Every structure is written in structure tokens, then in C-alpha cells.
Amino acid sequence: GENVEQHPSTLSVQEGDSAVIKCTYSDSASNYFPWYKQELGKRPQLIIDIRSNVGEKKDQRIAVTLNKTAKHFSLHITETQPEDSAVYFCAASSYSNYQLIWGAGTKLIIKP
Amino acid sequence: NAGVTQTPKFRVLKTGQSMTLLCAQDMNHEYMYWYRQDPGMGLRLIHYSVGEGTTAKGEVPDGYNVSRLKKQNFLLGLESAAPSQTSVYFCASSYGAQGYEQYFGPGTRLTVT
């Protein structure tokens, strides 16, 4: 079955710098890749997603890139701000197995 | 709209006790999910439902049962709680199966002593 690995588990960056979180997946049939943000004590919320027919998607300071050949996708956050501090989860799914398979999460710490 | 709600927010059980967690959504979503979240392990799917009256097993179904008697409600039951079931439980719902955003409830923190 599908397996999603996420790195790093913790990422500390200076406020204003960029942050990159990477995920790899095992099932070549996977075609939907969302990213969720979970603030401390809160519920996960979708921040951006990408489908396999697109290589990159941007939404203001966040972007996601997808490399289908290498089977990995990444979340990029530019000009980080204190409110970006949270745990970020990647996930993957396919038409044949539409359940989301989740990465273990990355705790992003923004240093002032 | 309230979105996805869960009751209770917190619960402490003794080993062997039973309880039911209630999830309700007011978005008319067909799909509903129960996850558990443990530190360093992300979200793991327990059971899910693709519509009223249907349920299916997820990744970690053992020790749990579910029911979806009404479209807006999804119940998660623990018949005989074990310390290994100490976790935060999240319910989620989505409009469609694949490629649709999952909307999460606020979570239930369960401790089994």
C-alpha cells in the first residue's frame, strides 16, 4: 500500500526566511497531494493542494511543487511569520485508494 | 454553519469501560472519517463512511466500532477501552471521495488509565 514519508520532523527558521518541507510517496498511482496545517491544540486545516497534472501551485506565500518521476512533493513557505508556527502534514491519495495516507508531520518553529 | 462538531471534548476512562464519541456535520457531506492522532505518528484512519448506512475499516480499526445511521452523524464506539487507545480523536467530513478537502472537528482528547 501507499506510504508517505515526511522530512524533517522539526524545522526551525528565522522569521522572514523560507521554509521547505519534503514528502515522498510510494504509490505511482497517487494523484492528489494536500497539505494541512495544525496549530497547537487546534484541528488540521487544508492550506494548499496539488494534483498530478500540475507541477507547481502557489497561493501568496505558500507553494507546492510535485515531481512525479521522483515521487516527491514539497511545501515552500516564503517570508515566514510567527503565525506560520504549526505542525504541517502532507498526504497522498489515488482514485483506486481514495483514503488519504498521511505523513508523520513537521513541526515548524519560527524564531523571532 | 457549525461545520464539524465533536462531543465530548475530553474524557477519562478506566480500562475496560466503554464510551461513544459523536461527530456531527451540517455541510451535507457524504463522506465521514474517524482518525486518531498520536505524537510523531500523524493521522491514522480508524473507520470511514461513504454515505448513510455504510461503514468501512481504515488503517487501525481494531478495538473500535462505528455507525452512520443518519447522514449528518458518525459515531465511534470503544467497547472495552485499553491504555493503548489513549489519543486525540478527530472526525472529518468531505463532499466527495478523492481530491476533496476534509473538514475536521475540534478533536476529543481521550485518556484511558
PDB file of N, CA and C in Angstrom, chain A residues 15-60:
ATOM      1  N   GLU A  15      12.568  34.190  11.429  1.00  0.00           N
ATOM      2  CA  GLU A  15      11.453  34.941  10.861  1.00  0.00           C
ATOM      3  C   GLU A  15      11.911  35.705   9.629  1.00  0.00           C
ATOM      4  N   GLY A  16      11.149  35.567   8.560  1.00  0.00           N
ATOM      5  CA  GLY A  16      11.496  36.231   7.316  1.00  0.00           C
ATOM      6  C   GLY A  16      12.198  35.317   6.325  1.00  0.00           C
ATOM      7  N   ASP A  17      12.782  34.230   6.824  1.00  0.00           N
ATOM      8  CA  ASP A  17      13.440  33.264   5.936  1.00  0.00           C
ATOM      9  C   ASP A  17      12.402  32.317   5.336  1.00  0.00           C
ATOM     10  N   SER A  18      12.870  31.470   4.419  1.00  0.00           N
ATOM     11  CA  SER A  18      11.986  30.492   3.780  1.00  0.00           C
ATOM     12  C   SER A  18      12.076  29.142   4.491  1.00  0.00           C
ATOM     13  N   ALA A  19      11.010  28.365   4.372  1.00  0.00           N
ATOM     14  CA  ALA A  19      10.970  27.013   4.933  1.00  0.00           C
ATOM     15  C   ALA A  19      10.521  26.047   3.849  1.00  0.00           C
ATOM     16  N   VAL A  20      11.157  24.884   3.829  1.00  0.00           N
ATOM     17  CA  VAL A  20      10.796  23.857   2.851  1.00  0.00           C
ATOM     18  C   VAL A  20      10.599  22.522   3.569  1.00  0.00           C
ATOM     19  N   ILE A  21       9.481  21.890   3.324  1.00  0.00           N
ATOM     20  CA  ILE A  21       9.168  20.582   3.896  1.00  0.00           C
ATOM     21  C   ILE A  21       8.952  19.612   2.736  1.00  0.00           C
ATOM     22  N   LYS A  22       9.550  18.419   2.845  1.00  0.00           N
ATOM     23  CA  LYS A  22       9.508  17.470   1.730  1.00  0.00           C
ATOM     24  C   LYS A  22       8.785  16.181   2.101  1.00  0.00           C
ATOM     25  N   CYS A  23       8.069  15.648   1.141  1.00  0.00           N
ATOM     26  CA  CYS A  23       7.393  14.362   1.328  1.00  0.00           C
ATOM     27  C   CYS A  23       7.649  13.465   0.124  1.00  0.00           C
ATOM     28  N   THR A  24       7.829  12.199   0.381  1.00  0.00           N
ATOM     29  CA  THR A  24       7.941  11.218  -0.690  1.00  0.00           C
ATOM     30  C   THR A  24       6.812  10.205  -0.548  1.00  0.00           C
ATOM     31  N   TYR A  25       6.352   9.683  -1.677  1.00  0.00           N
ATOM     32  CA  TYR A  25       5.279   8.700  -1.655  1.00  0.00           C
ATOM     33  C   TYR A  25       5.702   7.475  -2.456  1.00  0.00           C
ATOM     34  N   SER A  26       5.053   6.362  -2.203  1.00  0.00           N
ATOM     35  CA  SER A  26       5.496   5.103  -2.808  1.00  0.00           C
ATOM     36  C   SER A  26       4.606   4.645  -3.969  1.00  0.00           C
ATOM     37  N   ASP A  27       3.326   5.014  -3.958  1.00  0.00           N
ATOM     38  CA  ASP A  27       2.385   4.531  -4.965  1.00  0.00           C
ATOM     39  C   ASP A  27       2.375   5.468  -6.179  1.00  0.00           C
ATOM     40  N   SER A  28       2.843   4.974  -7.305  1.00  0.00           N
ATOM     41  CA  SER A  28       2.898   5.803  -8.507  1.00  0.00           C
ATOM     42  C   SER A  28       1.516   6.206  -9.004  1.00  0.00           C
ATOM     43  N   ALA A  29       0.457   5.535  -8.516  1.00  0.00           N
ATOM     44  CA  ALA A  29      -0.902   5.886  -8.920  1.00  0.00           C
ATOM     45  C   ALA A  29      -1.458   7.071  -8.132  1.00  0.00           C
ATOM     46  N   SER A  30      -0.757   7.512  -7.107  1.00  0.00           N
ATOM     47  CA  SER A  30      -1.224   8.658  -6.322  1.00  0.00           C
ATOM     48  C   SER A  30      -1.306   9.886  -7.208  1.00  0.00           C
ATOM     49  N   ASN A  31      -2.391  10.646  -7.064  1.00  0.00           N
ATOM     50  CA  ASN A  31      -2.587  11.789  -7.945  1.00  0.00           C
ATOM     51  C   ASN A  31      -3.138  13.024  -7.237  1.00  0.00           C
ATOM     52  N   TYR A  32      -3.269  12.961  -5.919  1.00  0.00           N
ATOM     53  CA  TYR A  32      -3.774  14.115  -5.174  1.00  0.00           C
ATOM     54  C   TYR A  32      -2.932  14.275  -3.919  1.00  0.00           C
ATOM     55  N   PHE A  33      -2.410  15.500  -3.709  1.00  0.00           N
ATOM     56  CA  PHE A  33      -1.441  15.729  -2.640  1.00  0.00           C
ATOM     57  C   PHE A  33      -1.787  17.023  -1.884  1.00  0.00           C
ATOM     58  N   PRO A  34      -2.486  16.881  -0.769  1.00  0.00           N
ATOM     59  CA  PRO A  34      -2.833  18.074   0.025  1.00  0.00           C
ATOM     60  C   PRO A  34      -1.830  18.306   1.148  1.00  0.00           C
ATOM     61  N   TRP A  35      -1.798  19.547   1.612  1.00  0.00           N
ATOM     62  CA  TRP A  35      -1.017  19.919   2.786  1.00  0.00           C
ATOM     63  C   TRP A  35      -1.985  20.531   3.810  1.00  0.00           C
ATOM     64  N   TYR A  36      -1.872  20.056   5.052  1.00  0.00           N
ATOM     65  CA  TYR A  36      -2.690  20.566   6.136  1.00  0.00           C
ATOM     66  C   TYR A  36      -1.809  21.207   7.191  1.00  0.00           C
ATOM     67  N   LYS A  37      -2.342  22.238   7.812  1.00  0.00           N
ATOM     68  CA  LYS A  37      -1.648  22.944   8.891  1.00  0.00           C
ATOM     69  C   LYS A  37      -2.428  22.736  10.169  1.00  0.00           C
ATOM     70  N   GLN A  38      -1.722  22.393  11.249  1.00  0.00           N
ATOM     71  CA  GLN A  38      -2.373  22.204  12.535  1.00  0.00           C
ATOM     72  C   GLN A  38      -1.673  23.062  13.582  1.00  0.00           C
ATOM     73  N   GLU A  39      -2.332  24.113  14.016  1.00  0.00           N
ATOM     74  CA  GLU A  39      -1.798  24.934  15.087  1.00  0.00           C
ATOM     75  C   GLU A  39      -1.990  24.210  16.402  1.00  0.00           C
ATOM     76  N   LEU A  40      -1.207  24.587  17.392  1.00  0.00           N
ATOM     77  CA  LEU A  40      -1.201  23.904  18.682  1.00  0.00           C
ATOM     78  C   LEU A  40      -2.605  23.850  19.288  1.00  0.00           C
ATOM     79  N   GLY A  41      -3.076  22.638  19.578  1.00  0.00           N
ATOM     80  CA  GLY A  41      -4.379  22.459  20.196  1.00  0.00           C
ATOM     81  C   GLY A  41      -5.561  22.645  19.272  1.00  0.00           C
ATOM     82  N   LYS A  42      -5.289  22.822  17.969  1.00  0.00           N
ATOM     83  CA  LYS A  42      -6.381  23.069  17.024  1.00  0.00           C
ATOM     84  C   LYS A  42      -6.548  21.891  16.063  1.00  0.00           C
ATOM     85  N   ARG A  43      -7.519  21.998  15.199  1.00  0.00           N
ATOM     86  CA  ARG A  43      -7.771  20.959  14.205  1.00  0.00           C
ATOM     87  C   ARG A  43      -6.915  21.173  12.962  1.00  0.00           C
ATOM     88  N   PRO A  44      -6.593  20.130  12.211  1.00  0.00           N
ATOM     89  CA  PRO A  44      -5.889  20.311  10.926  1.00  0.00           C
ATOM     90  C   PRO A  44      -6.791  21.049   9.940  1.00  0.00           C
ATOM     91  N   GLN A  45      -6.158  21.924   9.135  1.00  0.00           N
ATOM     92  CA  GLN A  45      -6.897  22.654   8.106  1.00  0.00           C
ATOM     93  C   GLN A  45      -6.094  22.649   6.820  1.00  0.00           C
ATOM     94  N   LEU A  46      -6.786  22.469   5.710  1.00  0.00           N
ATOM     95  CA  LEU A  46      -6.143  22.452   4.404  1.00  0.00           C
ATOM     96  C   LEU A  46      -5.588  23.830   4.080  1.00  0.00           C
ATOM     97  N   ILE A  47      -4.315  23.872   3.636  1.00  0.00           N
ATOM     98  CA  ILE A  47      -3.742  25.150   3.230  1.00  0.00           C
ATOM     99  C   ILE A  47      -3.478  25.209   1.736  1.00  0.00           C
ATOM    100  N   ILE A  48      -3.155  24.092   1.135  1.00  0.00           N
ATOM    101  CA  ILE A  48      -2.929  24.058  -0.295  1.00  0.00           C
ATOM    102  C   ILE A  48      -2.920  22.607  -0.754  1.00  0.00           C
ATOM    103  N   ASP A  49      -3.281  22.362  -1.996  1.00  0.00           N
ATOM    104  CA  ASP A  49      -3.204  21.005  -2.540  1.00  0.00           C
ATOM    105  C   ASP A  49      -2.783  21.069  -4.005  1.00  0.00           C
ATOM    106  N   ILE A  50      -2.340  19.938  -4.522  1.00  0.00           N
ATOM    107  CA  ILE A  50      -1.895  19.864  -5.905  1.00  0.00           C
ATOM    108  C   ILE A  50      -2.302  18.511  -6.477  1.00  0.00           C
ATOM    109  N   ARG A  51      -2.636  18.528  -7.765  1.00  0.00           N
ATOM    110  CA  ARG A  51      -2.991  17.290  -8.447  1.00  0.00           C
ATOM    111  C   ARG A  51      -1.883  16.926  -9.415  1.00  0.00           C
ATOM    112  N   SER A  52      -1.868  15.669  -9.833  1.00  0.00           N
ATOM    113  CA  SER A  52      -0.707  15.149 -10.571  1.00  0.00           C
ATOM    114  C   SER A  52      -0.550  15.742 -11.961  1.00  0.00           C
ATOM    115  N   ASN A  53      -1.545  16.457 -12.456  1.00  0.00           N
ATOM    116  CA  ASN A  53      -1.415  17.062 -13.783  1.00  0.00           C
ATOM    117  C   ASN A  53      -0.800  18.461 -13.714  1.00  0.00           C
ATOM    118  N   VAL A  54      -0.362  18.854 -12.520  1.00  0.00           N
ATOM    119  CA  VAL A  54       0.227  20.172 -12.309  1.00  0.00           C
ATOM    120  C   VAL A  54       1.561  20.004 -11.602  1.00  0.00           C
ATOM    121  N   GLY A  55       2.561  20.791 -12.001  1.00  0.00           N
ATOM    122  CA  GLY A  55       3.878  20.658 -11.395  1.00  0.00           C
ATOM    123  C   GLY A  55       4.095  21.599 -10.215  1.00  0.00           C
ATOM    124  N   GLU A  56       3.352  22.724 -10.201  1.00  0.00           N
ATOM    125  CA  GLU A  56       3.547  23.693  -9.139  1.00  0.00           C
ATOM    126  C   GLU A  56       2.261  24.484  -8.950  1.00  0.00           C
ATOM    127  N   LYS A  57       2.020  24.874  -7.713  1.00  0.00           N
ATOM    128  CA  LYS A  57       0.853  25.687  -7.394  1.00  0.00           C
ATOM    129  C   LYS A  57       1.235  26.672  -6.311  1.00  0.00           C
ATOM    130  N   LYS A  58       0.808  27.927  -6.460  1.00  0.00           N
ATOM    131  CA  LYS A  58       1.160  28.955  -5.489  1.00  0.00           C
ATOM    132  C   LYS A  58      -0.094  29.610  -4.927  1.00  0.00           C
ATOM    133  N   ASP A  59       0.013  30.043  -3.675  1.00  0.00           N
ATOM    134  CA  ASP A  59      -1.050  30.808  -3.039  1.00  0.00           C
ATOM    135  C   ASP A  59      -0.386  31.774  -2.074  1.00  0.00           C
ATOM    136  N   GLN A  60      -0.156  32.974  -2.533  1.00  0.00           N
ATOM    137  CA  GLN A  60       0.513  34.016  -1.760  1.00  0.00           C
ATOM    138  C   GLN A  60       1.894  33.539  -1.317  1.00  0.00           C
TER     139      GLN A  60
END
